[in-house]
Coordinates of C-alpha atoms (C1' of nucleotides) in Angstrom, one line a residue:
Chain W
M109 CA 21.3 -70.3 74.0
V110 CA 20.6 -66.5 72.9
R111 CA 17.4 -66.7 74.3
E112 CA 18.5 -67.7 77.5
A113 CA 21.0 -65.5 77.4
L114 CA 18.7 -62.3 76.7
A115 CA 16.5 -63.5 79.6
A116 CA 19.4 -63.7 82.0
L117 CA 20.5 -59.9 80.9
L118 CA 17.1 -59.3 81.2
G119 CA 17.1 -60.7 84.7
L120 CA 19.7 -58.1 85.6
E121 CA 17.3 -55.0 85.0
G122 CA 15.6 -54.6 88.6
D123 CA 11.7 -53.9 87.2
I124 CA 11.8 -56.6 84.5
D125 CA 11.2 -60.5 85.1
V126 CA 11.0 -62.8 82.8
V127 CA 8.0 -65.0 83.3
A128 CA 8.2 -67.3 80.4
Q129 CA 10.3 -68.6 77.4
V130 CA 9.3 -70.8 74.4
A131 CA 11.6 -72.2 72.0
R132 CA 8.7 -72.0 69.0
G133 CA 6.5 -69.5 67.4
D134 CA 3.5 -71.8 67.4
E135 CA 4.0 -72.2 71.5
V136 CA 3.6 -68.5 72.0
L137 CA 0.3 -68.0 72.1
D138 CA -0.3 -70.8 75.0
A139 CA 2.5 -69.7 76.7
A140 CA 0.8 -65.7 76.7
R141 CA -2.2 -67.3 77.8
A142 CA -1.1 -69.5 80.8
T143 CA 1.0 -67.0 82.4
P144 CA 0.1 -63.4 83.1
V145 CA 3.0 -61.4 81.2
D146 CA 2.9 -57.5 80.0
V147 CA 5.2 -57.8 76.6
A148 CA 6.0 -60.5 74.3
L149 CA 9.4 -60.4 72.9
L150 CA 9.6 -62.5 69.5
D151 CA 12.1 -63.2 67.0
I152 CA 11.3 -63.4 63.5
E153 CA 13.2 -66.8 62.3
M154 CA 11.6 -69.4 64.5
P155 CA 10.2 -72.7 63.8
G156 CA 6.7 -73.4 64.0
L157 CA 5.2 -69.7 63.2
T158 CA 7.4 -66.9 62.3
G159 CA 7.7 -64.4 65.0
L160 CA 5.5 -62.0 62.7
E161 CA 2.7 -64.7 62.3
A162 CA 3.1 -64.8 66.3
A163 CA 2.7 -61.2 66.7
A164 CA -0.2 -61.1 64.4
L165 CA -1.9 -63.7 66.4
L166 CA -1.1 -62.3 69.7
R167 CA -2.7 -58.9 68.6
R168 CA -5.8 -60.8 67.3
E169 CA -6.0 -62.6 70.7
L170 CA -4.6 -60.9 73.3
P171 CA -5.1 -57.3 72.0
A172 CA -3.7 -55.9 75.4
L173 CA -0.5 -57.8 75.3
K174 CA 2.5 -55.4 73.9
V175 CA 4.4 -57.3 71.0
V176 CA 8.2 -56.5 70.6
I177 CA 10.1 -57.9 67.5
L178 CA 13.8 -58.6 67.8
T179 CA 15.5 -59.6 64.6
T180 CA 18.9 -60.4 63.1
F181 CA 17.9 -58.5 60.1
G182 CA 17.1 -55.1 59.8
R183 CA 15.2 -55.5 56.3
P184 CA 12.7 -52.8 55.5
G185 CA 10.1 -55.6 54.5
Y186 CA 10.2 -57.0 58.0
L187 CA 9.9 -53.8 59.3
R188 CA 6.6 -53.0 57.3
R189 CA 4.9 -56.4 58.4
A190 CA 5.9 -56.0 61.6
M191 CA 4.0 -52.8 61.7
E192 CA 1.1 -54.8 59.9
S193 CA 0.9 -57.4 62.2
G194 CA 0.7 -54.7 64.9
A195 CA 3.6 -55.2 66.6
D196 CA 4.8 -51.9 69.1
A197 CA 8.5 -52.0 68.6
F198 CA 11.4 -53.5 66.1
L199 CA 14.7 -53.8 67.5
V200 CA 17.6 -55.3 65.7
K201 CA 19.8 -57.6 67.4
D202 CA 23.2 -55.5 66.8
A203 CA 22.0 -52.7 68.8
P204 CA 23.6 -52.3 72.0
A205 CA 21.8 -54.5 74.6
A206 CA 20.7 -51.6 76.7
R207 CA 18.7 -50.4 74.1
L208 CA 16.1 -53.6 74.7
A209 CA 15.4 -53.1 78.2
D210 CA 14.7 -48.9 77.2
A211 CA 12.4 -50.7 74.5
L212 CA 10.7 -52.6 77.1
R213 CA 9.6 -50.0 79.3
R214 CA 9.0 -47.3 76.7
V215 CA 6.8 -49.8 75.0
L216 CA 4.7 -50.4 78.3
R217 CA 4.3 -46.8 78.9
G218 CA 2.6 -46.5 75.6
E219 CA 5.2 -45.6 73.2
R220 CA 6.3 -47.1 70.1
V221 CA 9.9 -47.7 69.4
I222 CA 11.4 -48.3 65.8
D223 CA 14.9 -47.6 64.7
P224 CA 14.5 -44.5 63.0
T225 CA 17.2 -45.5 59.9
L226 CA 15.1 -48.2 59.5
A227 CA 11.9 -46.6 59.6
A228 CA 13.1 -44.3 56.7
A229 CA 14.6 -47.1 54.6
A230 CA 11.5 -48.8 54.7
L231 CA 9.3 -46.1 53.4
A232 CA 11.7 -45.4 50.8
D233 CA 11.4 -48.9 49.5
G234 CA 7.7 -48.7 49.2
A235 CA 5.7 -52.0 49.3
N236 CA 6.4 -55.0 48.0
P237 CA 5.6 -54.9 44.4
L238 CA 5.7 -58.8 43.6
T239 CA 2.4 -60.7 43.2
D240 CA 1.7 -64.0 45.4
R241 CA 2.4 -66.1 42.6
E242 CA 5.8 -64.3 41.9
R243 CA 6.9 -64.7 45.4
A244 CA 6.0 -68.4 45.6
V245 CA 8.1 -69.0 42.6
L246 CA 10.9 -66.9 43.6
T247 CA 11.0 -68.6 47.1
A248 CA 11.0 -72.0 45.7
S249 CA 13.7 -70.7 43.2
A250 CA 16.1 -70.2 45.7
D251 CA 17.7 -73.3 46.3
G252 CA 18.7 -73.6 42.8
S253 CA 15.7 -75.4 41.5
T254 CA 15.7 -75.5 37.9
N255 CA 12.5 -74.7 35.8
A256 CA 11.1 -77.8 35.3
E257 CA 11.4 -78.7 38.8
L258 CA 9.9 -75.8 40.0
A259 CA 7.1 -76.2 37.5
A260 CA 6.5 -79.7 39.0
R261 CA 6.7 -78.4 42.5
L262 CA 3.6 -75.7 42.0
H263 CA 1.8 -77.3 39.1
L264 CA 2.8 -74.9 36.9
S265 CA 3.9 -75.1 33.3
N266 CA 7.8 -74.5 32.3
G267 CA 7.1 -71.3 30.4
T268 CA 4.9 -70.1 33.3
V269 CA 7.4 -70.6 35.6
R270 CA 9.9 -68.7 33.3
N271 CA 7.3 -65.8 33.1
Y272 CA 7.0 -65.0 36.7
L273 CA 10.2 -65.1 37.5
S274 CA 11.0 -62.3 34.5
T275 CA 8.3 -60.2 35.9
A276 CA 10.1 -60.6 39.2
I277 CA 13.9 -60.3 38.0
Q278 CA 12.2 -56.9 36.3
K279 CA 10.5 -55.6 39.5
T280 CA 13.3 -56.3 41.6
G281 CA 15.4 -54.6 39.1
A282 CA 18.1 -57.8 38.9
R283 CA 19.8 -59.5 35.9
N284 CA 18.9 -63.2 37.1
R285 CA 16.9 -65.5 39.2
A286 CA 19.6 -65.7 41.8
E287 CA 20.4 -61.9 41.6
A288 CA 16.3 -61.3 42.3
V289 CA 16.2 -63.5 45.0
R290 CA 19.4 -61.6 47.1
I291 CA 17.5 -58.5 46.3
A292 CA 14.1 -59.5 47.3
R293 CA 15.8 -61.4 50.4
D294 CA 17.5 -58.2 51.5
K295 CA 14.5 -56.1 51.1
G296 CA 12.5 -58.9 53.1
W297 CA 10.1 -59.0 50.5
L298 CA 10.2 -63.2 51.0
Chain V
M192 CA 23.3 -57.5 71.8
V193 CA 24.2 -61.2 71.8
R194 CA 27.4 -60.8 72.8
E195 CA 26.7 -58.8 75.6
A196 CA 23.7 -61.2 76.8
L197 CA 26.0 -63.7 76.6
A198 CA 28.5 -61.6 78.8
A199 CA 25.6 -61.2 81.5
L200 CA 24.2 -65.4 81.1
L201 CA 28.1 -66.4 82.3
G202 CA 28.6 -63.5 84.6
L203 CA 25.7 -65.4 86.5
E204 CA 28.1 -68.2 87.0
G205 CA 30.0 -67.4 90.2
D206 CA 33.4 -69.2 89.0
I207 CA 33.3 -67.2 85.6
D208 CA 34.5 -63.8 85.2
V209 CA 34.0 -62.0 81.5
V210 CA 37.0 -59.5 81.5
A211 CA 37.2 -58.4 78.2
Q212 CA 34.8 -58.0 75.1
V213 CA 35.3 -57.0 71.4
A214 CA 33.1 -56.3 68.5
R215 CA 35.3 -57.3 65.7
G216 CA 37.3 -60.2 64.6
D217 CA 40.6 -58.2 64.4
E218 CA 40.8 -56.7 68.0
V219 CA 40.7 -60.1 69.3
L220 CA 44.4 -60.5 69.5
D221 CA 45.1 -57.3 71.1
A222 CA 42.3 -57.5 73.8
A223 CA 43.7 -61.0 74.5
R224 CA 47.2 -59.1 75.0
A225 CA 45.9 -56.4 77.0
T226 CA 43.9 -58.1 79.5
P227 CA 45.1 -61.7 81.4
V228 CA 42.7 -63.7 80.3
D229 CA 42.1 -67.8 80.4
V230 CA 39.6 -68.5 77.8
A231 CA 38.7 -67.0 74.3
L232 CA 34.8 -67.3 73.1
L233 CA 34.6 -66.6 69.2
D234 CA 31.7 -66.3 67.0
I235 CA 32.3 -67.3 63.3
E236 CA 30.7 -64.7 61.3
M237 CA 32.4 -61.2 62.8
P238 CA 33.7 -58.4 60.9
G239 CA 37.4 -58.1 60.3
L240 CA 38.6 -61.3 61.0
T241 CA 36.4 -64.3 61.1
G242 CA 36.4 -66.4 64.1
L243 CA 38.5 -69.0 62.5
E244 CA 41.3 -66.6 61.6
A245 CA 41.2 -65.2 64.8
A246 CA 41.6 -68.8 66.8
A247 CA 44.7 -69.5 64.5
L248 CA 46.2 -66.5 65.2
L249 CA 45.8 -66.8 68.9
R250 CA 47.0 -70.2 69.0
R251 CA 49.9 -68.9 67.1
E252 CA 50.6 -65.8 69.4
L253 CA 49.2 -66.5 72.9
P254 CA 49.8 -70.5 72.6
A255 CA 48.7 -71.2 76.5
L256 CA 45.2 -69.4 75.7
K257 CA 42.1 -71.9 75.1
V258 CA 40.2 -70.8 72.5
V259 CA 36.3 -71.8 72.5
I260 CA 34.4 -71.5 68.7
L261 CA 30.6 -70.7 69.1
T262 CA 28.6 -70.3 66.0
T263 CA 25.0 -70.1 64.5
F264 CA 25.5 -73.0 62.1
G265 CA 27.2 -76.4 62.7
R266 CA 28.7 -76.9 59.3
P267 CA 31.0 -80.0 59.4
G268 CA 33.5 -77.8 57.6
Y269 CA 33.2 -75.0 60.1
L270 CA 34.2 -77.4 62.7
R271 CA 37.0 -78.8 60.5
R272 CA 38.5 -75.6 60.0
A273 CA 38.1 -74.8 63.8
M274 CA 40.0 -77.9 64.7
E275 CA 42.5 -77.2 62.2
S276 CA 42.9 -73.5 64.1
G277 CA 43.7 -75.1 67.2
A278 CA 40.7 -74.5 68.7
D279 CA 39.6 -76.2 72.0
A280 CA 35.9 -76.6 71.8
F281 CA 33.3 -76.2 69.2
L282 CA 29.7 -75.1 70.3
V283 CA 26.3 -74.2 68.2
K284 CA 24.4 -71.7 69.8
D285 CA 20.9 -73.8 69.5
A286 CA 22.7 -75.9 72.4
P287 CA 21.1 -75.2 75.9
A288 CA 22.8 -72.0 77.7
A289 CA 24.2 -74.7 80.5
R290 CA 26.3 -76.2 77.9
L291 CA 28.5 -73.1 77.5
A292 CA 29.7 -72.3 80.8
D293 CA 30.4 -76.4 81.3
A294 CA 32.2 -76.2 78.0
L295 CA 34.5 -73.3 79.5
R296 CA 35.3 -75.2 82.9
R297 CA 35.5 -78.4 80.7
V298 CA 38.4 -76.6 78.1
L299 CA 40.0 -75.3 81.5
R300 CA 40.8 -78.7 82.6
G301 CA 42.3 -79.5 79.5
E302 CA 39.6 -81.3 77.6
R303 CA 38.2 -80.8 74.2
V304 CA 35.1 -80.6 73.7
I305 CA 32.9 -81.2 70.3
D306 CA 29.3 -82.5 69.6
P307 CA 29.5 -85.9 68.6
T308 CA 26.8 -85.5 66.3
L309 CA 28.9 -82.8 64.3
A310 CA 32.2 -84.4 64.7
A311 CA 30.3 -87.4 62.9
A312 CA 29.1 -85.3 60.1
A313 CA 32.7 -83.4 60.1
L314 CA 34.6 -87.0 59.5
A315 CA 31.4 -88.3 56.9
D316 CA 31.6 -85.4 54.8
G317 CA 35.7 -85.8 53.8
A318 CA 37.6 -82.7 53.5
N319 CA 37.0 -79.9 51.3
P320 CA 37.1 -80.8 47.4
L321 CA 37.4 -77.4 46.1
T322 CA 40.4 -75.9 45.1
D323 CA 41.2 -72.3 46.1
R324 CA 40.3 -70.9 42.2
E325 CA 36.9 -73.2 42.2
R326 CA 36.1 -71.8 45.8
A327 CA 36.9 -68.2 44.8
V328 CA 34.6 -68.5 41.5
L329 CA 31.8 -69.9 43.5
T330 CA 31.9 -68.0 46.6
A331 CA 31.9 -64.7 44.0
S332 CA 29.2 -65.9 41.9
A333 CA 26.5 -66.1 45.2
D334 CA 25.2 -62.9 44.8
G335 CA 23.9 -63.7 41.3
S336 CA 26.7 -62.3 39.2
T337 CA 27.3 -63.1 35.6
N338 CA 30.2 -65.2 33.9
A339 CA 31.2 -61.9 32.3
E340 CA 31.2 -59.9 35.8
L341 CA 33.2 -63.1 37.7
A342 CA 35.9 -62.8 34.7
A343 CA 36.4 -59.2 35.2
R344 CA 36.3 -59.3 39.0
L345 CA 38.5 -62.0 39.2
H346 CA 41.0 -61.3 36.3
L347 CA 40.1 -64.2 34.2
S348 CA 38.9 -65.0 30.5
N349 CA 34.7 -66.3 30.7
G350 CA 35.4 -69.8 29.6
T351 CA 37.9 -70.0 32.3
V352 CA 35.1 -68.9 35.0
R353 CA 32.5 -71.6 33.1
N354 CA 35.1 -74.3 33.6
Y355 CA 35.9 -73.7 37.2
L356 CA 31.9 -73.2 38.0
S357 CA 31.5 -76.1 36.1
T358 CA 34.0 -78.4 38.0
A359 CA 32.5 -77.2 41.3
I360 CA 28.9 -78.2 40.2
Q361 CA 30.4 -81.6 39.8
K362 CA 32.1 -81.6 43.2
T363 CA 29.7 -80.8 44.7
G364 CA 27.1 -82.9 42.7
A365 CA 24.7 -80.0 41.9
R366 CA 23.1 -79.4 39.0
N367 CA 23.5 -75.6 38.2
R368 CA 25.4 -73.0 40.3
A369 CA 23.0 -71.6 42.7
E370 CA 22.8 -75.3 43.8
A371 CA 26.7 -75.8 44.2
V372 CA 26.5 -72.6 46.5
R373 CA 23.7 -73.9 48.7
I374 CA 25.3 -76.9 49.1
A375 CA 29.1 -75.8 49.8
R376 CA 27.6 -73.3 52.0
D377 CA 25.9 -76.0 54.0
K378 CA 28.8 -78.3 54.1
G379 CA 30.8 -75.6 55.5
W380 CA 33.2 -75.4 52.0
L381 CA 32.9 -71.3 51.5
Chain T
dC282 C1' 62.4 -87.6 34.4
dG283 C1' 58.1 -88.5 34.5
dC284 C1' 53.9 -88.0 36.7
dC285 C1' 50.0 -85.1 38.6
dA286 C1' 47.6 -81.6 40.4
dC287 C1' 46.5 -76.9 39.9
dC288 C1' 45.8 -72.8 36.9
dC289 C1' 44.3 -70.6 32.4
dA290 C1' 42.5 -70.8 28.7
dT291 C1' 40.0 -71.6 23.5
dG292 C1' 36.2 -73.6 20.7
dA293 C1' 32.3 -76.6 19.8
dC294 C1' 28.0 -77.8 21.5
dA295 C1' 23.2 -78.7 23.9
dT296 C1' 20.3 -76.8 27.4
dC297 C1' 18.5 -73.8 30.4
dT298 C1' 17.2 -68.9 30.8
dG299 C1' 15.1 -64.8 30.2
dT300 C1' 12.4 -62.1 27.3
dC301 C1' 8.5 -60.6 24.4
dA302 C1' 3.6 -61.0 21.9
dT303 C1' -0.2 -63.0 22.4
dC304 C1' -3.6 -65.9 23.8
dC305 C1' -7.5 -67.2 27.8
dC306 C1' -10.8 -67.2 32.1
dC307 C1' -11.6 -64.6 35.7
dG308 C1' -13.3 -61.4 39.3
dG309 C1' -13.4 -56.4 40.6
dT310 C1' -14.1 -50.9 38.9
dT311 C1' -15.8 -47.6 36.5
Chain P
dA65 C1' -20.8 -53.0 29.0
dA66 C1' -15.2 -51.4 29.0
dC67 C1' -11.4 -51.9 31.4
dC68 C1' -8.0 -53.8 34.5
dG69 C1' -4.9 -56.9 37.3
dG70 C1' -3.7 -61.1 38.5
dG71 C1' -3.6 -66.1 37.1
dG72 C1' -2.3 -69.7 33.8
dA73 C1' -0.7 -70.9 29.3
dT74 C1' 2.0 -71.1 24.4
dG75 C1' 5.9 -70.2 21.1
dA76 C1' 9.6 -68.0 19.1
dC77 C1' 14.2 -65.7 19.7
dA78 C1' 18.7 -64.3 21.7
dG79 C1' 21.7 -64.8 24.9
dA80 C1' 23.6 -67.2 29.4
dT81 C1' 25.1 -71.2 31.1
dG82 C1' 27.1 -76.1 31.4
dT83 C1' 29.8 -79.6 29.7
dC84 C1' 33.5 -81.6 27.0
dA85 C1' 37.9 -82.1 24.5
dT86 C1' 42.0 -80.2 24.3
dG87 C1' 46.0 -77.6 24.9
dG88 C1' 49.7 -75.2 27.5
dG89 C1' 52.2 -73.5 31.8
dT90 C1' 54.1 -74.2 36.6
dG91 C1' 55.4 -76.9 40.8
dG92 C1' 55.5 -80.8 43.8
dC93 C1' 56.7 -85.3 44.3
dG94 C1' 58.7 -90.3 43.6

DNA sequence: CGCCACCCATGACATCTGTCATCCCCGGTT
DNA sequence: AACCGGGGATGACAGATGTCATGGGTGGCG
């Protein structure tokens, strides 16, 4: 519904045509190939592929296509990964609607559009300090699983799970796994 | 941005006029009083007042005004509370856009519009089994606070916090507080 | 009045978590 | 060859968490 609404909004702009829409991240590339298109507008949270993964894919397969990421959550880590994925713009949904059409036009002129506040936050936070396994264990723990369940699910020993969670807790500056999950999620590290 | 986009979408319908928009729940009543309006379209997650609280307020102050709740999360508890707040319709955002205008028209004709799948889920789940205090403690624990912090924040003893969390864990069928939070949130009990 | 639900608390107990020291293996770097 | 970071593991320990029994206070309801 939101996607259709945004399409309606952009359709009101005289110089913008919405030529294709898909509901899933893994349908983006096919659609972009099937239709001549200048700019792809991607959400991050999507079924199939995330917008960040889809952006990287588009960058590789169709380098001329501009990519704009539009997301609900302005998390520094998201912005960082969006830039690494080769996105041309990064917008948050609580910005005024006028900014969206504006960003699309700027991107087409070759500019990059990034919220300065967010850019500062992303730079201040530094890179994701979590190793692959720490991130995997922390992510898996988010639903309230116990150490034993995590160990079984990830094919690790109980103690190893505890060790990874312990380092993740320290790196996030949290005082237990739940807080660590919250902080890491906030920063877009998961 | 989403609100403006939805307004654009509805504006395309010939028989619908978007006469007012506000960004916060606590501005809804004033706006509804200032402008002659037939239907209020409310999100649940809003700053100031939630859409559910705003709906109850509108029902009391302006009984003739129809109220439609539009939310991202189709949680049974949300639907239940929406109905208790006197809402005339309950929609989820991942429904097709056409359903929105359709629901507004139906509501104006005096119908109530509710997703049947969701209605079944809400009835199957039964009412919220958590007491006020259990809900408060569980909600407060969601950010990863320790028992000691919860006790200080809620002016309770450490042991009482543990007791409330324990009963909440059992009522949700969870095996620790984190899982209890997830389950209760899923059902819309928080 | 008795019953019950809810609120608040204590103490005891078993288990789970978080931390730390220490070890092994591997693949890069210097 | 020496070193380091990452992955994986063990054992020990303190503290946090979850459970249970038990008690007291309040207010509503039959």
